[in-house]
Structures are given as structure tokens and as C-alpha cells.
PDB file of N, CA and C in Angstrom:
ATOM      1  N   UNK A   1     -10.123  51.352 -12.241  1.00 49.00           N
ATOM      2  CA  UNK A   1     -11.241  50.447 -12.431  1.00 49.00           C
ATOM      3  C   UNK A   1     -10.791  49.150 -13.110  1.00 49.00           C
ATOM      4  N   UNK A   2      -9.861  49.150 -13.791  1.00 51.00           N
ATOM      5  CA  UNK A   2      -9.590  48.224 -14.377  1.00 51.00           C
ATOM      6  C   UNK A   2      -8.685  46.959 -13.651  1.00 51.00           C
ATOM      7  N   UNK A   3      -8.221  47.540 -12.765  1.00 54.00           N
ATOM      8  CA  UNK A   3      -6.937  46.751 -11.857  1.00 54.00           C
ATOM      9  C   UNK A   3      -8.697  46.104 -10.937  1.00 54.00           C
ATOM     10  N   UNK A   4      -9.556  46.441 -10.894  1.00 56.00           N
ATOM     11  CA  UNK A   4     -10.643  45.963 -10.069  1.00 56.00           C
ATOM     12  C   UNK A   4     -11.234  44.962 -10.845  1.00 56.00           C
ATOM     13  N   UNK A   5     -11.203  45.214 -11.801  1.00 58.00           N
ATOM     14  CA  UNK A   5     -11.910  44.160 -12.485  1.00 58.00           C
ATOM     15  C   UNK A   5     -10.648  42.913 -13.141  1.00 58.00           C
ATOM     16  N   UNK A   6     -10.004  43.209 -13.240  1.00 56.00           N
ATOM     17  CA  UNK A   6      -8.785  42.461 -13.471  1.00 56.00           C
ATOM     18  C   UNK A   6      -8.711  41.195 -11.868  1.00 56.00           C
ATOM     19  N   UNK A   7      -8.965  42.088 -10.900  1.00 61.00           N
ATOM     20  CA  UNK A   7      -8.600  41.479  -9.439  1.00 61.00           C
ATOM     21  C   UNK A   7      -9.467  40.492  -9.819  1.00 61.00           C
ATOM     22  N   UNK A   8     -10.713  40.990  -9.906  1.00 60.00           N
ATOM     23  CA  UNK A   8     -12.063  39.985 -10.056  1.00 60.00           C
ATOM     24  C   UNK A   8     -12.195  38.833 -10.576  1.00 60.00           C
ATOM     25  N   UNK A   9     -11.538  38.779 -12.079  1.00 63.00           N
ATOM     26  CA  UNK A   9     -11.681  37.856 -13.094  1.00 63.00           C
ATOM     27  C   UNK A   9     -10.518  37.010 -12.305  1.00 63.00           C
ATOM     28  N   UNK A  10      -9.306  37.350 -11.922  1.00 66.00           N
ATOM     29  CA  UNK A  10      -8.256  36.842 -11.875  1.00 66.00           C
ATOM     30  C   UNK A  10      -8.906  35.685  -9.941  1.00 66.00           C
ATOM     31  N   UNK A  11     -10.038  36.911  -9.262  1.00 75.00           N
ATOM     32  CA  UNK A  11     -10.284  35.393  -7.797  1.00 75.00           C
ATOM     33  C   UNK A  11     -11.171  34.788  -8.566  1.00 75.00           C
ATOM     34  N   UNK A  12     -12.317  35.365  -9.021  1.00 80.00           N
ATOM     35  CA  UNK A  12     -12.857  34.177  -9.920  1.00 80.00           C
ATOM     36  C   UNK A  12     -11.974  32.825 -10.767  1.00 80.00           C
ATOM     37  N   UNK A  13     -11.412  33.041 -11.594  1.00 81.00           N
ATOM     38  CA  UNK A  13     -10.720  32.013 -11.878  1.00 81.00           C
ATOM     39  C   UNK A  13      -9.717  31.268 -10.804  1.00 81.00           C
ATOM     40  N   UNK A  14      -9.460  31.609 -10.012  1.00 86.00           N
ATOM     41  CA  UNK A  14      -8.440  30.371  -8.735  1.00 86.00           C
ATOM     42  C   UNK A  14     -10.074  29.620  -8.186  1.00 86.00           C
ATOM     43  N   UNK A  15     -11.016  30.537  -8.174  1.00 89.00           N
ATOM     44  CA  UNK A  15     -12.144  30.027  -7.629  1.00 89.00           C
ATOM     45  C   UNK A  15     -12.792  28.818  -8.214  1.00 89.00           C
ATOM     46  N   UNK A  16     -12.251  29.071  -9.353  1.00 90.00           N
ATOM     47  CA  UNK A  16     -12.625  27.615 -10.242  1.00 90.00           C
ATOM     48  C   UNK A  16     -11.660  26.577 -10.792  1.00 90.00           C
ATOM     49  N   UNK A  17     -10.136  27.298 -10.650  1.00 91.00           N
ATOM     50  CA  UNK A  17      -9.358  26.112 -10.463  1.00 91.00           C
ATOM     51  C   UNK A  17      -9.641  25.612  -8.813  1.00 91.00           C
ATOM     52  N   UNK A  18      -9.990  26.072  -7.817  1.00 93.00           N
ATOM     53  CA  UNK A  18      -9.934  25.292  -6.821  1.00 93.00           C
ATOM     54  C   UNK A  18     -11.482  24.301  -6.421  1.00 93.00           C
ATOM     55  N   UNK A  19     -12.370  24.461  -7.831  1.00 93.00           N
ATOM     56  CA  UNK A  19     -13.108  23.909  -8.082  1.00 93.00           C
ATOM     57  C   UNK A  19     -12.871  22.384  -8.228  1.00 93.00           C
ATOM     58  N   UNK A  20     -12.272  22.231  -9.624  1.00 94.00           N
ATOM     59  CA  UNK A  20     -11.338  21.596 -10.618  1.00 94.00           C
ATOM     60  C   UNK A  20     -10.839  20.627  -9.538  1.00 94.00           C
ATOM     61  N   UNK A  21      -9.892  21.392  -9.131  1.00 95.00           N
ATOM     62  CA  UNK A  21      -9.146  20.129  -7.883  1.00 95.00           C
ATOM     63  C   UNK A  21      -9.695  19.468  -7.049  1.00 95.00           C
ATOM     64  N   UNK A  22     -10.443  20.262  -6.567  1.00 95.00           N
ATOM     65  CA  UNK A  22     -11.705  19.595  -5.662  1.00 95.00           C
ATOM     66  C   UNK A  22     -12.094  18.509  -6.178  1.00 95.00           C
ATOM     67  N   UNK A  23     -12.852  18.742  -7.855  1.00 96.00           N
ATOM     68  CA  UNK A  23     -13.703  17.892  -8.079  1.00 96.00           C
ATOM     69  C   UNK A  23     -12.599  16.360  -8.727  1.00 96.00           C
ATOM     70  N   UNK A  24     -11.608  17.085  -9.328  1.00 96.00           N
ATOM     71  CA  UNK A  24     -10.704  15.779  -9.713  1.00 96.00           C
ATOM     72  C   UNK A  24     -10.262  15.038  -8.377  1.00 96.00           C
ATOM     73  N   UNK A  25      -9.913  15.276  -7.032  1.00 96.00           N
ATOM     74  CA  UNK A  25      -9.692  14.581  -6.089  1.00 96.00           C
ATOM     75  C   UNK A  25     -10.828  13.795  -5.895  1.00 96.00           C
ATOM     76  N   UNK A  26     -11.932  14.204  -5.725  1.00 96.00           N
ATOM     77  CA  UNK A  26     -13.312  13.153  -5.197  1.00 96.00           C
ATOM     78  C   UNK A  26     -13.415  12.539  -6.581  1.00 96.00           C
ATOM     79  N   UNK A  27     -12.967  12.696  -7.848  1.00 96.00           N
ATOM     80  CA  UNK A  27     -13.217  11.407  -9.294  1.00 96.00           C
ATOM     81  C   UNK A  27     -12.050  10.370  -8.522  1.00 96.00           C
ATOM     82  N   UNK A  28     -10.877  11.024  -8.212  1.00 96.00           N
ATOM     83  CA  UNK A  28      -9.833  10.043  -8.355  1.00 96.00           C
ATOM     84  C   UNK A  28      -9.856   9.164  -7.130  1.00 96.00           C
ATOM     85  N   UNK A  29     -10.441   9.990  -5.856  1.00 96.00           N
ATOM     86  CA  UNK A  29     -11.352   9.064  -4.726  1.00 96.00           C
ATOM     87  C   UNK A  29     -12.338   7.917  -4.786  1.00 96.00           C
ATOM     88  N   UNK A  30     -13.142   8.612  -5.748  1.00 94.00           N
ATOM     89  CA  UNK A  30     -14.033   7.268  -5.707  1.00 94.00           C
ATOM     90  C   UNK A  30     -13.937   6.050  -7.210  1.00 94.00           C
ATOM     91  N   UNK A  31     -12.954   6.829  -7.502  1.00 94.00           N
ATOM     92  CA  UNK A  31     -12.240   5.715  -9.044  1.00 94.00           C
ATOM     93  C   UNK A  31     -11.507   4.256  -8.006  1.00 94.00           C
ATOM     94  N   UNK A  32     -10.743   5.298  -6.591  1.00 92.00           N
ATOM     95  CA  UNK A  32     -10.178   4.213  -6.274  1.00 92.00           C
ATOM     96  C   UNK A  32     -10.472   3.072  -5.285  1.00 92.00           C
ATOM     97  N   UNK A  33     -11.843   3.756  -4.739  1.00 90.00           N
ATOM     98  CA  UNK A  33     -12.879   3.409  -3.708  1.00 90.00           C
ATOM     99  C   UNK A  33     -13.461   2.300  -4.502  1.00 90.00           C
ATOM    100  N   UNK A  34     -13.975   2.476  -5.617  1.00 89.00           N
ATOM    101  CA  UNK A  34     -14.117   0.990  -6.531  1.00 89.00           C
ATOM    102  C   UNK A  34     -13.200   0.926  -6.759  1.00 89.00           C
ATOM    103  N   UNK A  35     -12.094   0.565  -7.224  1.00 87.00           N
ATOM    104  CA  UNK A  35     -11.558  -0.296  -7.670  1.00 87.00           C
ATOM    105  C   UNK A  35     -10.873  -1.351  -6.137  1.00 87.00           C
ATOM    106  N   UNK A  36     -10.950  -0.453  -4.884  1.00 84.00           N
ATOM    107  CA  UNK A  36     -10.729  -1.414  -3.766  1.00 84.00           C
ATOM    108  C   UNK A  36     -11.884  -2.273  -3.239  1.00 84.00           C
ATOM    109  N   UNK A  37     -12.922  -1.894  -3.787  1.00 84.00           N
ATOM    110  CA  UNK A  37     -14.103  -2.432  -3.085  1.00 84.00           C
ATOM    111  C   UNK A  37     -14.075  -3.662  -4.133  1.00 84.00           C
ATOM    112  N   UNK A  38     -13.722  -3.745  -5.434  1.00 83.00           N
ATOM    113  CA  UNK A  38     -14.608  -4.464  -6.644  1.00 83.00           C
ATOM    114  C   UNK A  38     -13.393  -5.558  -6.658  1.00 83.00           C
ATOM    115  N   UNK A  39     -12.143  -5.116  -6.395  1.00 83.00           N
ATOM    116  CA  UNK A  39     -10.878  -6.665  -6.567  1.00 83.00           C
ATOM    117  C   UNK A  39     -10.445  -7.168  -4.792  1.00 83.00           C
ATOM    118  N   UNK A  40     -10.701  -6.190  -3.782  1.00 79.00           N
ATOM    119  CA  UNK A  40     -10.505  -6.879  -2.717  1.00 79.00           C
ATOM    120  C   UNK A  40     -11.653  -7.319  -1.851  1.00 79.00           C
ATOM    121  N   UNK A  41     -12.610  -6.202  -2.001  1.00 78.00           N
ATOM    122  CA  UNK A  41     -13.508  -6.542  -0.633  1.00 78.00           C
ATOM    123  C   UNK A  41     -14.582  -7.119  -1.120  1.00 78.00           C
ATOM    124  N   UNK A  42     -15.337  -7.289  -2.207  1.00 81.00           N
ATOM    125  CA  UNK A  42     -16.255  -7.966  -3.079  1.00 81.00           C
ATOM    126  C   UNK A  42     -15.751  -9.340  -2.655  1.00 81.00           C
ATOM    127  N   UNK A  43     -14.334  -9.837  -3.503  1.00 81.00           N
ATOM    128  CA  UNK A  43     -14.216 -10.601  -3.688  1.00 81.00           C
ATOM    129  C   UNK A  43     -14.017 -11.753  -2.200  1.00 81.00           C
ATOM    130  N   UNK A  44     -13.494 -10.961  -1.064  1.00 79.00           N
ATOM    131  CA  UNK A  44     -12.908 -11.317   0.097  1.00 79.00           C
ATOM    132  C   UNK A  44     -14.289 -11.567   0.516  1.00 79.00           C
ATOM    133  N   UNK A  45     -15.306 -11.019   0.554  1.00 80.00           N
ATOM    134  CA  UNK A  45     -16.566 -11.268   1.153  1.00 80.00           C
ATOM    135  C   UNK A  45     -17.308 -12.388   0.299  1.00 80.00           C
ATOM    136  N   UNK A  46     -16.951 -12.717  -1.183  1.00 81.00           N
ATOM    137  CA  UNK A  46     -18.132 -13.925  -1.795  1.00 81.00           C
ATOM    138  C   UNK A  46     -16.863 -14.995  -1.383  1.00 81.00           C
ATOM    139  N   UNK A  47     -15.552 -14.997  -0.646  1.00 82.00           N
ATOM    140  CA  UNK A  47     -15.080 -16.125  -0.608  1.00 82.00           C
ATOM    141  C   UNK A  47     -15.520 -16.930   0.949  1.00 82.00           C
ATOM    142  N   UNK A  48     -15.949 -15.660   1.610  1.00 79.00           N
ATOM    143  CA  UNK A  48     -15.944 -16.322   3.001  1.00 79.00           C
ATOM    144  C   UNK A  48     -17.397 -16.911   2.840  1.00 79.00           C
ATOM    145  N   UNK A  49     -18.322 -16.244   2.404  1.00 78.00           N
ATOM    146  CA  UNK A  49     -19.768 -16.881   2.192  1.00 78.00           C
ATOM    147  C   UNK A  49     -19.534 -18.047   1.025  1.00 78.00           C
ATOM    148  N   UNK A  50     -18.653 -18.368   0.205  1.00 78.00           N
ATOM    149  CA  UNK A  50     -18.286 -19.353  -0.439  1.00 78.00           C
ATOM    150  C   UNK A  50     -17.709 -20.598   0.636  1.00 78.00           C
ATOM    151  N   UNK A  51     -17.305 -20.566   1.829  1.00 77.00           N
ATOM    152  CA  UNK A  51     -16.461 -21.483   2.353  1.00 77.00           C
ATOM    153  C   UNK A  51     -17.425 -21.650   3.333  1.00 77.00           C
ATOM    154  N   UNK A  52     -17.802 -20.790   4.033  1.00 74.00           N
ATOM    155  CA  UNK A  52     -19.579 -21.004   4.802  1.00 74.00           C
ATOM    156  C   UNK A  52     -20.766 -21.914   4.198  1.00 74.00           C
ATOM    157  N   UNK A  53     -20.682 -21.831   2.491  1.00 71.00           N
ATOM    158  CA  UNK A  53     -21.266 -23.161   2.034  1.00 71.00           C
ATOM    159  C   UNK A  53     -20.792 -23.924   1.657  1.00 71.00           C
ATOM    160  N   UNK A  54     -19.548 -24.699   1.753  1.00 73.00           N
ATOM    161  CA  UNK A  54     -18.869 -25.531   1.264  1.00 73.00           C
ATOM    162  C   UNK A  54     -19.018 -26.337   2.873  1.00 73.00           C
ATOM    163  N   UNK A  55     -18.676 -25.945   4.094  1.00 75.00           N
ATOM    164  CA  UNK A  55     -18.842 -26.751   5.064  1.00 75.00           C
ATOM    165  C   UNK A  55     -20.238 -26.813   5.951  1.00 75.00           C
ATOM    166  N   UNK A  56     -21.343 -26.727   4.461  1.00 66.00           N
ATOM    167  CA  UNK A  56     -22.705 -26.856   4.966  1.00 66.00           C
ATOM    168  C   UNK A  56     -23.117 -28.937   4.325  1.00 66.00           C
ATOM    169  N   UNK A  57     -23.446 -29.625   5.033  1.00 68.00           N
ATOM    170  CA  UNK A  57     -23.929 -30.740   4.975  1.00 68.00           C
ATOM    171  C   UNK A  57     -24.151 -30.755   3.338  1.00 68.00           C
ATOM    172  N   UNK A  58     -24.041 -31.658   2.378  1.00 65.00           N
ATOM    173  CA  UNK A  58     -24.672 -31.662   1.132  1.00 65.00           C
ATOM    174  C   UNK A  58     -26.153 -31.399   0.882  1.00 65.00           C
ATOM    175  N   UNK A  59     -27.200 -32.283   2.031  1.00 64.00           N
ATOM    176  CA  UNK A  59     -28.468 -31.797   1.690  1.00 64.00           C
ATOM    177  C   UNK A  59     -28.439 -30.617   1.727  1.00 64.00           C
ATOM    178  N   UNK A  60     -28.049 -29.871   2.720  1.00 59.00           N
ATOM    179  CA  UNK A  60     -28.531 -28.359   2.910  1.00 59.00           C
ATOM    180  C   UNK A  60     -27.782 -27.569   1.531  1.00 59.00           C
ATOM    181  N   UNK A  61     -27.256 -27.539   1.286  1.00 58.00           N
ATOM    182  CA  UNK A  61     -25.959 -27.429   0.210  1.00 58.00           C
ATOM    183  C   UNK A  61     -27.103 -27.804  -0.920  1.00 58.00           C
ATOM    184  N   UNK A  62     -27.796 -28.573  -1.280  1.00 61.00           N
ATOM    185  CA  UNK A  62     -28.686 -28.745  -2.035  1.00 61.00           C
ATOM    186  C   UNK A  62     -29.986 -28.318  -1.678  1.00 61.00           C
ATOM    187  N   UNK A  63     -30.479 -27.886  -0.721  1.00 63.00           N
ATOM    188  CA  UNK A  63     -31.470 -27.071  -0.798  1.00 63.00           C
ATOM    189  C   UNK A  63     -31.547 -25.726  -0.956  1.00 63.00           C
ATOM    190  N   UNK A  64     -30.230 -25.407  -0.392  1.00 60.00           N
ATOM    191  CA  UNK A  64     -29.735 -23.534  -0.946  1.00 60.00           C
ATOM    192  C   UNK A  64     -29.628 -23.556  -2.245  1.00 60.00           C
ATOM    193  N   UNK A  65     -29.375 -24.285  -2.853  1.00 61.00           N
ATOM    194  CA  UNK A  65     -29.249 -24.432  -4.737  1.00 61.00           C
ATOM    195  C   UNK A  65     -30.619 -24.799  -5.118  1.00 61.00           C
ATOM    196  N   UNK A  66     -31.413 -25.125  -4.691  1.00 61.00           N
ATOM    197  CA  UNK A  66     -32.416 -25.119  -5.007  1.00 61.00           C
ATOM    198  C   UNK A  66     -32.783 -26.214  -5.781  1.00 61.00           C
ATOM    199  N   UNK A  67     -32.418 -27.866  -5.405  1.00 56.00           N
ATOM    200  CA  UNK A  67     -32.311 -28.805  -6.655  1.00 56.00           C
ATOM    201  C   UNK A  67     -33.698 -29.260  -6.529  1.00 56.00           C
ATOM    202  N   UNK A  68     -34.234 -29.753  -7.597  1.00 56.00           N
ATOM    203  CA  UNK A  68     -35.544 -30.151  -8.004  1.00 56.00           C
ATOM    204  C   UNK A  68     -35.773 -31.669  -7.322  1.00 56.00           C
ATOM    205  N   UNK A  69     -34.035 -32.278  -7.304  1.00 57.00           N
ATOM    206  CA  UNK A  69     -34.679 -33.579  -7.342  1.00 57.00           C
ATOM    207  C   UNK A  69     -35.100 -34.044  -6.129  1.00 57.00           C
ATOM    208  N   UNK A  70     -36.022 -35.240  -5.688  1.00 58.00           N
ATOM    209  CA  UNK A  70     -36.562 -35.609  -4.143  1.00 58.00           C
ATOM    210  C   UNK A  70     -35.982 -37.104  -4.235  1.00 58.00           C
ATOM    211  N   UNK A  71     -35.333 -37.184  -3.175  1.00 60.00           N
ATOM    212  CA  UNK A  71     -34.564 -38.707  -2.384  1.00 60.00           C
ATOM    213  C   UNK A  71     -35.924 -39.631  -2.230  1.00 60.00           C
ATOM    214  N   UNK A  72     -36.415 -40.637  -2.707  1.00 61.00           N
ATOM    215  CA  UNK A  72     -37.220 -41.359  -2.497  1.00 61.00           C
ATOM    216  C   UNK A  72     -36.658 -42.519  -1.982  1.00 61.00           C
ATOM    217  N   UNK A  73     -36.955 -42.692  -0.388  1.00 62.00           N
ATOM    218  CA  UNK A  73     -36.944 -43.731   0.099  1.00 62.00           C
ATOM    219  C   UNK A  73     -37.390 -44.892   0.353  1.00 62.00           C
ATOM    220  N   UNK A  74     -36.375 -46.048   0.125  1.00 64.00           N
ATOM    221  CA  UNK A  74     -36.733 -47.346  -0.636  1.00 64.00           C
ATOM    222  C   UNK A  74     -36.964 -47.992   0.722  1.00 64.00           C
ATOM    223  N   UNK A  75     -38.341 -48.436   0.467  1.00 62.00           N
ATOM    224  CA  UNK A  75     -39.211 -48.879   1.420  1.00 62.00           C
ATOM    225  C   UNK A  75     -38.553 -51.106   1.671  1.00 62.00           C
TER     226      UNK A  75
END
């Protein structure tokens, strides 16, 4: 009886180191899933929408910014 219960404790525990690994692979997955998303692809994506408004006309360029001021034309 004892070699049975010995068996037991002993799959139980691989059962939870293969927990463990499991769960440390998907931390160290998505540790690195941000950190690729947050220094390459974040950044690669606000540069192209950065250069998409840089070769927008100035008015428009000033109406996406939202400026207060109005061009009054001198009559």
C-alpha cells in the first residue's frame, strides 16, 4: 500500500512540475510578446502614421491638431 501511495504523491507532483513549466513558458511568452510589441511594433506603427502626417498639407496638419486659430481674409 505504501509503494501506491508513494506512486501517487510522486505523479501528482511531476503533475505539477509540468504545471510550473507550462505556466513559466506562457509568463516568459508573453513577457516577450510585450516587450516586442512595446519597442518595435508600437513604435514602427506611430512612425508611419507620424510620416502620413508630416506629408499632409499644413492646413490639414492644423486641423488634425485641432488649432483654434481662423485665417481671416484680408478683404
Amino acid at each position: 500500500m505504501e509503494y501506491l501511495s508513494g506512486k501517487a504523491k510522486e505523479s501528482s507532483l511531476s503533475h505539477l512540475r509540468e504545471l510550473l513549466f507550462t505556466a513559466g513558458i506562457f509568463i516568459i511568452n508573453s513577457l516577450f510578446t510585450y516587450f516586442v510589441f512595446s519597442l518595435w511594433v508600437y513604435p514602427a506603427l506611430f512612425m508611419e502614421s507620424f510620416k502620413y502626417f508630416l506629408k499632409l498639407p499644413p492646413f490639414r496638419r492644423n486641423s488634425i491638431l485641432g488649432s483654434h486659430k481662423v485665417r481671416v481674409r484680408k478683404q
